[in-house]
Tab-separated table of C-alpha atoms in Angstrom:
chain	number	residue	atom	x	y	z
A	82	MET	CA	-7.597	12.665	3.663
A	83	LYS	CA	-10.493	14.813	5.251
A	84	LYS	CA	-11.957	14.513	1.725
A	85	MET	CA	-12.454	10.972	1.667
A	86	PHE	CA	-13.816	10.717	4.762
A	87	LEU	CA	-16.625	13.151	3.740
A	88	ILE	CA	-17.228	10.706	0.435
A	89	ALA	CA	-17.668	8.424	2.948
A	90	ALA	CA	-20.078	9.798	4.990
A	91	VAL	CA	-21.670	11.434	1.834
A	92	ALA	CA	-22.408	7.837	0.244
A	93	VAL	CA	-23.274	6.456	3.510
A	94	LEU	CA	-26.039	9.100	4.040
A	95	GLY	CA	-27.254	9.049	0.493
A	96	MET	CA	-28.627	5.525	1.038
A	97	ASN	CA	-32.237	4.105	1.839
A	98	SER	CA	-31.622	4.202	5.705
A	99	ALA	CA	-35.194	3.072	5.947
A	100	ASP	CA	-33.945	-0.382	4.867
A	101	ALA	CA	-30.964	-0.713	6.630
A	102	GLN	CA	-30.200	-3.356	8.962
A	103	VAL	CA	-27.972	-2.485	12.195
A	104	LYS	CA	-26.507	-5.289	13.460
A	105	PHE	CA	-23.185	-5.051	16.300
A	106	GLY	CA	-20.190	-7.149	17.102
A	107	VAL	CA	-16.566	-7.941	18.496
A	108	LYS	CA	-13.759	-8.828	16.965
A	109	ALA	CA	-10.153	-9.577	17.417
A	110	GLY	CA	-6.778	-11.102	16.211
A	111	PRO	CA	-3.066	-11.307	15.260
A	112	GLN	CA	-1.211	-8.776	13.418
A	113	LEU	CA	2.218	-8.547	11.178
A	114	THR	CA	3.196	-4.816	11.835
A	115	ASN	CA	5.978	-2.390	10.536
A	116	ILE	CA	7.071	1.158	9.798
A	117	VAL	CA	8.032	1.707	6.218
A	118	GLY	CA	9.874	4.230	4.610
A	119	ASP	CA	13.182	6.003	3.743
A	120	ASP	CA	14.355	6.283	7.867
A	121	PHE	CA	13.571	2.225	8.273
A	122	GLU	CA	14.895	0.531	5.609
A	123	ASP	CA	16.129	-2.142	7.693
A	124	SER	CA	13.052	-2.522	9.894
A	125	GLU	CA	11.478	-6.018	10.198
A	126	MET	CA	7.705	-7.054	10.658
A	127	LYS	CA	6.828	-7.431	14.772
A	128	PHE	CA	3.741	-9.267	16.075
A	129	GLY	CA	0.748	-7.290	17.270
A	130	PHE	CA	-2.918	-7.286	18.161
A	131	ASN	CA	-6.181	-5.949	17.675
A	132	VAL	CA	-9.672	-6.081	19.571
A	133	GLY	CA	-12.503	-4.020	19.484
A	134	GLY	CA	-15.905	-3.799	18.315
A	135	TYR	CA	-17.768	-3.016	14.797
A	136	ALA	CA	-21.552	-1.774	13.577
A	137	ASN	CA	-22.421	-3.406	10.319
A	138	ILE	CA	-25.149	-1.407	8.181
A	139	ARG	CA	-26.500	-3.727	6.029
A	140	PHE	CA	-27.994	-1.423	3.044
A	141	SER	CA	-28.695	-4.027	0.821
A	142	GLU	CA	-27.875	-7.945	-0.263
A	143	ALA	CA	-25.006	-6.665	-1.793
A	144	PHE	CA	-23.631	-3.616	0.576
A	145	ALA	CA	-22.961	-2.412	3.949
A	146	PHE	CA	-21.167	0.420	5.857
A	147	GLN	CA	-19.072	-1.042	8.925
A	148	PRO	CA	-17.369	1.688	11.107
A	149	GLU	CA	-15.142	0.054	13.626
A	150	LEU	CA	-13.547	1.197	16.931
A	151	LEU	CA	-10.289	-0.934	17.786
A	152	TYR	CA	-7.117	-0.689	20.029
A	153	SER	CA	-4.674	-1.826	17.949
A	154	MET	CA	-0.736	-2.520	18.822
A	155	GLN	CA	1.898	-2.006	16.148
A	156	GLY	CA	5.356	-0.651	15.332
A	157	THR	CA	8.107	-2.593	13.970
A	158	LYS	CA	11.851	-4.097	15.102
A	159	TYR	CA	15.715	-3.736	14.007
A	160	SER	CA	18.842	-5.622	14.793
A	161	GLY	CA	22.035	-5.134	13.332
A	162	SER	CA	25.756	-5.476	14.033
A	163	GLU	CA	28.529	-2.796	13.457
A	164	THR	CA	32.568	-3.454	14.336
A	165	GLU	CA	34.787	-0.680	14.616
A	166	THR	CA	38.227	-0.264	15.305
A	167	ILE	CA	39.324	1.984	18.534
A	168	LEU	CA	42.870	2.507	19.400
A	169	GLY	CA	43.813	-0.455	17.633
A	170	GLU	CA	41.478	-2.802	19.059
A	171	GLU	CA	38.010	-4.109	17.222
A	172	VAL	CA	34.585	-3.215	19.115
A	173	THR	CA	31.854	-4.988	18.190
A	174	TYR	CA	28.488	-3.754	18.659
A	175	ASP	CA	25.430	-5.882	18.535
A	176	TYR	CA	21.973	-4.134	19.236
A	177	ASP	CA	18.069	-5.123	18.930
A	178	SER	CA	15.457	-2.501	19.402
A	179	LYS	CA	11.490	-2.766	18.828
A	180	VAL	CA	9.414	0.723	18.585
A	181	ASN	CA	5.743	0.022	20.286
A	182	LEU	CA	3.133	1.807	19.432
A	183	SER	CA	-0.649	1.516	20.478
A	184	TYR	CA	-3.525	3.423	18.928
A	185	ILE	CA	-7.172	3.760	18.983
A	186	GLN	CA	-8.215	2.871	15.596
A	187	ILE	CA	-11.557	4.051	13.560
A	188	PRO	CA	-11.899	2.223	10.471
A	189	LEU	CA	-14.743	3.162	8.462
A	190	MET	CA	-15.541	0.448	5.465
A	191	MET	CA	-17.348	-0.139	2.654
A	192	LYS	CA	-18.416	-3.894	2.230
A	193	TRP	CA	-19.152	-5.476	-1.373
A	194	TYR	CA	-20.823	-9.113	-0.255
A	195	ALA	CA	-19.584	-10.976	-3.585
A	196	TYR	CA	-21.203	-14.290	-2.991
A	197	ASP	CA	-23.192	-15.319	-0.183
A	198	GLY	CA	-20.917	-14.370	2.978
A	199	LEU	CA	-17.826	-13.813	0.930
A	200	ASN	CA	-17.317	-9.930	1.105
A	201	PHE	CA	-14.178	-7.641	0.059
A	202	GLU	CA	-14.123	-3.875	1.641
A	203	PHE	CA	-12.247	-1.117	1.195
A	204	GLY	CA	-11.900	2.027	3.418
A	205	PRO	CA	-10.189	5.055	5.177
A	206	GLN	CA	-9.316	4.506	8.514
A	207	VAL	CA	-8.187	7.396	10.997
A	208	GLY	CA	-6.099	6.291	14.355
A	209	PHE	CA	-5.214	8.333	17.672
A	210	ASN	CA	-1.775	7.606	19.421
A	211	VAL	CA	-2.246	6.593	23.060
A	212	ALA	CA	1.813	5.154	23.616
A	213	ALA	CA	4.913	5.569	21.775
A	214	LYS	CA	7.588	3.658	23.303
A	215	TYR	CA	11.108	2.085	22.033
A	216	ASP	CA	13.175	-0.378	23.969
A	217	THR	CA	17.109	-1.202	22.670
A	218	GLU	CA	19.394	-3.897	24.045
A	219	GLN	CA	23.017	-3.509	23.052
A	220	THR	CA	25.740	-5.395	23.348
A	221	ILE	CA	29.392	-4.077	23.513
A	222	THR	CA	32.189	-7.258	22.563
A	223	THR	CA	36.140	-6.351	23.097
A	224	SER	CA	38.562	-8.853	23.262
A	225	GLU	CA	38.176	-8.303	27.328
A	226	GLY	CA	34.497	-9.502	27.530
A	227	SER	CA	30.976	-8.119	26.255
A	228	ILE	CA	28.718	-6.009	28.491
A	229	THR	CA	24.551	-5.225	27.464
A	230	GLU	CA	22.673	-1.935	28.266
A	231	GLN	CA	19.289	-2.005	27.873
A	232	GLN	CA	17.473	1.481	27.161
A	233	ASP	CA	13.810	2.042	26.707
A	234	GLY	CA	11.497	5.401	27.212
A	235	ASP	CA	9.290	7.613	25.628
A	236	ILE	CA	9.685	8.144	21.486
A	237	GLU	CA	9.261	11.848	21.508
A	238	ASP	CA	7.798	13.678	18.507
A	239	ALA	CA	5.554	10.919	17.740
A	240	GLU	CA	2.305	12.142	15.774
A	241	THR	CA	-1.010	11.736	17.474
A	242	VAL	CA	-2.962	11.163	14.923
A	243	ASP	CA	-2.170	8.448	11.823
A	244	PHE	CA	-4.073	8.767	8.670
A	245	GLY	CA	-4.434	5.432	6.304
A	246	LEU	CA	-6.305	2.770	4.059
A	247	ASN	CA	-7.487	-0.580	4.143
A	248	ILE	CA	-8.323	-2.769	1.756
A	249	GLY	CA	-9.479	-6.702	2.855
A	250	ALA	CA	-11.709	-9.573	2.364
A	251	GLY	CA	-13.851	-11.855	4.414
A	252	TYR	CA	-16.164	-14.256	4.900
A	253	GLU	CA	-19.073	-14.461	7.480
A	254	LEU	CA	-21.395	-17.684	8.561
A	255	PRO	CA	-25.078	-17.489	8.834
A	256	MET	CA	-24.463	-18.279	12.791
A	257	GLY	CA	-22.374	-14.648	12.988
A	258	LEU	CA	-18.852	-16.102	13.349
A	259	ASN	CA	-17.100	-14.059	10.609
A	260	PHE	CA	-13.171	-14.283	9.440
A	261	GLY	CA	-11.598	-11.697	8.019
A	262	ILE	CA	-7.966	-10.501	6.392
A	263	ARG	CA	-6.868	-6.641	6.223
A	264	TYR	CA	-4.000	-4.111	5.069
A	265	GLY	CA	-3.525	-0.479	6.468
A	266	LEU	CA	-1.219	1.176	5.024
A	267	GLY	CA	-0.692	4.917	6.774
A	268	LEU	CA	-0.505	7.507	5.105
A	269	THR	CA	1.028	10.287	7.565
A	270	ASP	CA	4.411	9.579	9.293
A	271	VAL	CA	4.420	8.216	12.587
A	272	VAL	CA	7.108	10.207	14.002
A	273	LYS	CA	7.633	14.176	13.243
A	274	ASP	CA	9.634	15.014	10.281
A	275	VAL	CA	10.493	11.188	10.080
A	276	ASP	CA	10.151	9.009	6.667
A	277	GLY	CA	8.097	5.992	7.787
A	278	LYS	CA	4.432	4.705	7.951
A	279	ASN	CA	2.609	2.227	9.449
A	280	SER	CA	1.838	-0.643	7.807
A	281	VAL	CA	-0.267	-3.433	8.866
A	282	PHE	CA	-1.460	-6.949	7.918
A	283	SER	CA	-4.239	-8.172	10.073
A	284	LEU	CA	-6.187	-11.247	11.119
A	285	GLY	CA	-9.713	-11.148	12.570
A	286	ILE	CA	-12.134	-13.173	13.999
A	287	GLY	CA	-15.460	-11.339	14.630
A	288	TYR	CA	-19.440	-12.409	15.853
A	289	THR	CA	-22.195	-10.223	14.734
A	290	PHE	CA	-24.725	-10.766	17.369
């Protein structure tokens, strides 16, 4: 992963910086996030959000480099029901759980402008975890009724650094308004010794000054 970031940096530095046009912008948008892996087989997508800024370094009509700094709300959710017999009586457990992760993300995107404002992007990303929490609601039902329990807290052993890759497409209007869609897949596990990586589909609306 370090080699990937080095290659991106060398590619940028190797371009003719004298001809580069640098513009700055802000962006935000909703996203659908999940954690995928053997230990998260029953996980479902949850709604998230991202917001931040970027620098668009345009080296030619066709190519640009765009580093970004984003705050990203990610995670997953899962629900289920289990029934077991205890002393001859059926007991049902219904649960709804959420994993809530917050990152400071730094995508390093290379952009290819295929036609006019239409562009495609690809690049690595490093994220720094600033919060990792869980929230679980469990309802226990017996013949005598039901009781609901709520549990929440910090996720122990959550990894502080998350490496990933992004791919996406977008369109930029001459007035500075732009729209984009992006998919990001984590390359490292979210929690130590647990098979589960971030998976994020995001939409972005931005404005370049």
